[in-house]
Amino acid sequence: DVVLTQTPPTLSATIGQSVSISCRSSQSLLDSDGDTYLNWLLQRPGQSPQLLIYSVSNLESGVPNRFSGSGSETDFTLKISGVEAEDLGVYYCMQATHAPLTFGGGTKLELK
Amino acid sequence: EVQLVESGGGLVQPGRSLKLSCAASGFTFSNYGMHWIRQAPTKGLEWVASISPSGGSTYYRDSVKGRFTISRDNAKSTLYLQMDSLRSEDTATYYCATPGFAYWGQGTLVTVSS
């Protein structure tokens, strides 16, 4: 199975600060169809996960553009340009290139 | 508006069975494959099973193969997860999700304990 390693496990930020989360894959996530199926999700406390970014860098509809994704092959990054209070929670990367689907261990974003 | 509503969770003894349902609305259910994802208390997300739009193809994680069965009723726009021979390690909140994971249900908690 593909292992996704997220760092850091915990991130403390102040409102307005820009932060980045890394997701490293044990295998290339570039699919034979040319797409890279690496998504980012946010799970706020007590809520279901919410899709933020799909296929590395595509912003899901309704998601603020302070969120951005980048990367390729095995190294991916989620950046939040100016953290807001509603951004607190646990961020997960996930891959759908290789079966079975797998998720990273999560990065908890807290207020400093 | 897309809605996914899970039901059927609860407290069950080890070795017993439980059947989860996920009622879908707001999209043409029969056109899309669906997923079950679970999350053990205070833990991360784990894919459980997936099913094709027709129901003809199903996929499971190794730890539930032979014990869980994913199915669907396209006439009722409902996804199911039949869980047999339940173990304590199956304790989790179970979510249904659409392809691409743009939509998730609110989850239903399954607790396996004597």
CSV table of C-alpha atoms in Angstrom, one decimal:
chain,number,residue,atom,x,y,z
A,1,ASP,CA,0.0,0.0,0.0
A,2,VAL,CA,1.1,3.6,-0.6
A,3,VAL,CA,2.2,5.3,2.6
A,4,LEU,CA,1.6,9.0,2.9
A,5,THR,CA,3.7,10.8,5.5
A,6,GLN,CA,2.5,14.2,6.6
A,7,THR,CA,4.7,16.7,8.4
A,8,PRO,CA,4.5,18.3,10.8
A,9,PRO,CA,1.9,16.4,12.9
A,10,THR,CA,1.0,19.5,14.7
A,11,LEU,CA,1.2,23.1,13.6
A,12,SER,CA,0.6,26.2,15.8
A,13,ALA,CA,-0.2,29.4,14.0
A,14,THR,CA,-1.5,32.9,14.7
A,15,ILE,CA,-4.3,34.4,12.7
A,16,GLY,CA,-3.0,35.8,9.5
A,17,GLN,CA,0.1,33.7,9.5
A,18,SER,CA,1.0,31.6,6.4
A,19,VAL,CA,1.7,28.0,6.9
A,20,SER,CA,2.6,24.9,4.9
A,21,ILE,CA,1.9,21.2,5.3
A,22,SER,CA,4.0,18.5,3.6
A,23,CYS,CA,2.8,15.2,2.3
A,24,ARG,CA,5.3,12.7,1.0
A,25,SER,CA,4.4,9.5,-0.8
A,26,SER,CA,6.2,6.1,-0.8
A,27,GLN,CA,5.5,5.9,-4.5
A,28,SER,CA,5.0,8.3,-7.4
A,29,LEU,CA,1.3,9.3,-7.6
A,30,LEU,CA,1.5,10.1,-11.3
A,31,ASP,CA,-1.1,7.9,-12.9
A,32,SER,CA,-0.8,6.4,-16.3
A,33,ASP,CA,-3.5,8.7,-17.5
A,34,GLY,CA,-1.3,11.7,-16.8
A,35,ASP,CA,-3.2,12.9,-13.7
A,36,THR,CA,-2.0,12.8,-10.2
A,37,TYR,CA,-4.7,11.9,-7.7
A,38,LEU,CA,-3.5,13.6,-4.6
A,39,ASN,CA,-6.2,15.5,-2.6
A,40,TRP,CA,-6.2,17.5,0.6
A,41,LEU,CA,-9.1,17.4,3.1
A,42,LEU,CA,-9.9,19.4,6.3
A,43,GLN,CA,-11.7,17.9,9.2
A,44,ARG,CA,-12.9,20.6,11.6
A,45,PRO,CA,-13.7,19.4,15.2
A,46,GLY,CA,-16.8,17.3,15.3
A,47,GLN,CA,-17.4,17.5,11.6
A,48,SER,CA,-17.0,15.3,8.5
A,49,PRO,CA,-14.0,15.8,6.3
A,50,GLN,CA,-14.3,18.5,3.6
A,51,LEU,CA,-12.5,18.4,0.3
A,52,LEU,CA,-10.2,21.4,-0.2
A,53,ILE,CA,-7.9,20.5,-3.1
A,54,TYR,CA,-8.1,17.8,-5.7
A,55,SER,CA,-5.5,16.5,-8.2
A,56,VAL,CA,-2.7,18.3,-6.4
A,57,SER,CA,-3.6,21.9,-7.1
A,58,ASN,CA,-7.3,22.3,-8.1
A,59,LEU,CA,-9.4,24.3,-5.6
A,60,GLU,CA,-12.7,22.6,-4.8
A,61,SER,CA,-15.7,24.8,-5.4
A,62,GLY,CA,-16.5,27.1,-2.5
A,63,VAL,CA,-13.1,26.8,-0.9
A,64,PRO,CA,-11.3,30.1,-0.2
A,65,ASN,CA,-8.3,30.9,-2.5
A,66,ARG,CA,-6.0,31.3,0.5
A,67,PHE,CA,-5.7,27.5,0.2
A,68,SER,CA,-3.3,26.3,-2.5
A,69,GLY,CA,-1.7,23.0,-3.4
A,70,SER,CA,1.5,22.1,-5.2
A,71,GLY,CA,3.9,19.3,-5.9
A,72,SER,CA,4.5,16.3,-8.1
A,73,GLU,CA,5.4,12.6,-8.1
A,74,THR,CA,6.1,12.0,-4.4
A,75,ASP,CA,6.3,15.4,-2.7
A,76,PHE,CA,3.3,17.6,-2.2
A,77,THR,CA,2.5,20.8,-0.2
A,78,LEU,CA,-0.7,22.5,1.1
A,79,LYS,CA,-0.2,26.2,1.8
A,80,ILE,CA,-2.6,28.4,3.7
A,81,SER,CA,-1.9,32.1,3.0
A,82,GLY,CA,-3.2,33.9,6.0
A,83,VAL,CA,-4.8,31.5,8.5
A,84,GLU,CA,-8.3,32.3,9.7
A,85,ALA,CA,-10.0,30.9,12.8
A,86,GLU,CA,-12.3,28.7,10.7
A,87,ASP,CA,-9.2,26.9,9.3
A,88,LEU,CA,-8.5,25.1,12.6
A,89,GLY,CA,-8.7,21.3,12.5
A,90,VAL,CA,-6.9,18.3,11.1
A,91,TYR,CA,-5.7,18.3,7.5
A,92,TYR,CA,-5.3,15.0,5.6
A,93,CYS,CA,-3.7,14.3,2.3
A,94,MET,CA,-5.1,11.3,0.4
A,95,GLN,CA,-4.2,9.4,-2.8
A,96,ALA,CA,-6.4,7.7,-5.2
A,97,THR,CA,-3.8,6.8,-7.9
A,98,HIS,CA,-3.0,3.4,-6.4
A,99,ALA,CA,-5.4,0.8,-4.9
A,100,PRO,CA,-6.2,0.8,-2.1
A,101,LEU,CA,-6.9,4.5,-1.4
A,102,THR,CA,-4.8,5.7,1.5
A,103,PHE,CA,-4.7,8.7,3.7
A,104,GLY,CA,-1.9,10.6,5.5
A,105,GLY,CA,-1.8,10.5,9.3
A,106,GLY,CA,-3.0,14.1,9.5
A,107,THR,CA,-1.7,17.5,10.6
A,108,LYS,CA,-3.5,19.3,13.4
A,109,LEU,CA,-3.6,23.1,12.9
A,110,GLU,CA,-4.0,24.9,16.3
A,111,LEU,CA,-4.0,28.5,17.3
A,112,LYS,CA,-0.8,29.7,18.9
B,1,GLU,CA,-28.0,20.0,-3.0
B,2,VAL,CA,-26.1,16.8,-2.5
B,3,GLN,CA,-26.9,15.0,0.7
B,4,LEU,CA,-25.6,11.8,2.2
B,5,VAL,CA,-27.2,10.5,5.4
B,6,GLU,CA,-25.8,7.4,7.1
B,7,SER,CA,-27.7,5.3,9.6
B,8,GLY,CA,-27.6,1.9,11.3
B,9,GLY,CA,-24.7,2.4,13.7
B,10,GLY,CA,-24.8,1.4,17.3
B,11,LEU,CA,-23.3,-0.8,20.0
B,12,VAL,CA,-22.8,-4.5,19.0
B,13,GLN,CA,-21.0,-7.4,20.6
B,14,PRO,CA,-18.0,-8.9,19.0
B,15,GLY,CA,-18.8,-11.5,16.4
B,16,ARG,CA,-22.3,-10.0,15.7
B,17,SER,CA,-23.5,-8.2,12.6
B,18,LEU,CA,-24.7,-4.7,11.7
B,19,LYS,CA,-25.9,-3.2,8.5
B,20,LEU,CA,-25.2,0.5,7.7
B,21,SER,CA,-27.2,2.5,5.2
B,22,CYS,CA,-26.3,5.7,3.3
B,23,ALA,CA,-29.3,7.5,1.7
B,24,ALA,CA,-28.2,9.8,-1.1
B,25,SER,CA,-30.0,12.7,-2.7
B,26,GLY,CA,-29.3,15.7,-4.9
B,27,PHE,CA,-27.5,13.8,-7.7
B,28,THR,CA,-28.0,10.8,-10.0
B,29,PHE,CA,-26.9,8.1,-7.6
B,30,SER,CA,-26.9,5.3,-10.2
B,31,ASN,CA,-24.2,7.1,-12.3
B,32,TYR,CA,-21.5,7.1,-9.6
B,33,GLY,CA,-19.4,4.7,-7.6
B,34,MET,CA,-19.4,5.2,-3.9
B,35,HIS,CA,-17.0,4.7,-1.0
B,36,TRP,CA,-17.2,3.8,2.7
B,37,ILE,CA,-14.5,5.4,4.9
B,38,ARG,CA,-14.1,4.9,8.6
B,39,GLN,CA,-12.4,6.7,11.5
B,40,ALA,CA,-11.6,5.0,14.8
B,41,PRO,CA,-11.9,7.3,17.8
B,42,THR,CA,-9.2,9.9,17.9
B,43,LYS,CA,-7.5,8.3,14.8
B,44,GLY,CA,-7.2,9.1,11.1
B,45,LEU,CA,-9.2,8.2,8.1
B,46,GLU,CA,-9.2,4.7,6.6
B,47,TRP,CA,-10.8,3.5,3.3
B,48,VAL,CA,-13.0,0.5,3.8
B,49,ALA,CA,-14.8,-0.4,0.6
B,50,SER,CA,-15.9,0.9,-2.8
B,51,ILE,CA,-18.6,-0.1,-5.3
B,52,SER,CA,-19.1,0.7,-9.0
B,53,PRO,CA,-22.2,2.5,-10.3
B,54,SER,CA,-24.0,-0.7,-11.3
B,55,GLY,CA,-22.8,-2.6,-8.2
B,56,GLY,CA,-21.1,-5.2,-10.3
B,57,SER,CA,-17.6,-4.4,-9.0
B,58,THR,CA,-16.7,-4.1,-5.4
B,59,TYR,CA,-13.4,-3.5,-3.6
B,60,TYR,CA,-12.4,-4.0,0.1
B,61,ARG,CA,-9.5,-3.4,2.3
B,62,ASP,CA,-7.8,-6.6,3.3
B,63,SER,CA,-8.8,-6.4,7.0
B,64,VAL,CA,-12.5,-6.5,6.1
B,65,LYS,CA,-12.5,-8.9,3.1
B,66,GLY,CA,-14.8,-11.8,3.8
B,67,ARG,CA,-16.6,-10.0,6.7
B,68,PHE,CA,-18.0,-6.9,5.1
B,69,THR,CA,-20.2,-6.6,2.0
B,70,ILE,CA,-20.8,-3.3,0.2
B,71,SER,CA,-23.9,-3.1,-1.9
B,72,ARG,CA,-26.4,-0.6,-3.4
B,73,ASP,CA,-30.0,-0.2,-4.4
B,74,ASN,CA,-30.0,2.4,-7.2
B,75,ALA,CA,-33.8,2.5,-7.2
B,76,LYS,CA,-33.7,3.7,-3.6
B,77,SER,CA,-30.5,5.8,-4.1
B,78,THR,CA,-29.1,3.9,-1.1
B,79,LEU,CA,-25.6,2.5,-0.3
B,80,TYR,CA,-25.2,-0.3,2.2
B,81,LEU,CA,-22.4,-1.9,4.3
B,82,GLN,CA,-23.2,-5.3,5.8
B,83,MET,CA,-20.7,-5.9,8.5
B,84,ASP,CA,-20.4,-9.5,9.9
B,85,SER,CA,-18.1,-11.1,12.4
B,86,LEU,CA,-17.4,-7.7,13.9
B,87,ARG,CA,-14.3,-7.1,15.9
B,88,SER,CA,-13.3,-4.5,18.5
B,89,GLU,CA,-10.9,-3.0,15.9
B,90,ASP,CA,-13.9,-2.2,13.7
B,91,THR,CA,-15.1,0.4,16.2
B,92,ALA,CA,-15.2,3.7,14.3
B,93,THR,CA,-17.4,6.3,12.7
B,94,TYR,CA,-18.3,5.2,9.3
B,95,TYR,CA,-18.7,7.7,6.5
B,96,CYS,CA,-20.1,7.3,3.0
B,97,ALA,CA,-18.5,9.5,0.3
B,98,THR,CA,-18.9,10.3,-3.3
B,99,PRO,CA,-16.2,9.7,-5.9
B,100,GLY,CA,-13.6,12.5,-5.7
B,101,PHE,CA,-14.6,12.9,-2.0
B,102,ALA,CA,-16.4,16.1,-2.6
B,103,TYR,CA,-19.3,15.0,-0.5
B,104,TRP,CA,-19.4,13.1,2.8
B,105,GLY,CA,-22.2,12.1,5.1
B,106,GLN,CA,-22.3,13.0,8.7
B,107,GLY,CA,-21.1,9.6,9.8
B,108,THR,CA,-22.6,6.8,11.9
B,109,LEU,CA,-20.7,5.4,15.0
B,110,VAL,CA,-20.2,1.7,15.3
B,111,THR,CA,-19.0,0.4,18.7
B,112,VAL,CA,-18.0,-3.2,19.0
B,113,SER,CA,-17.8,-4.2,22.6
B,114,SER,CA,-19.0,-6.8,25.0
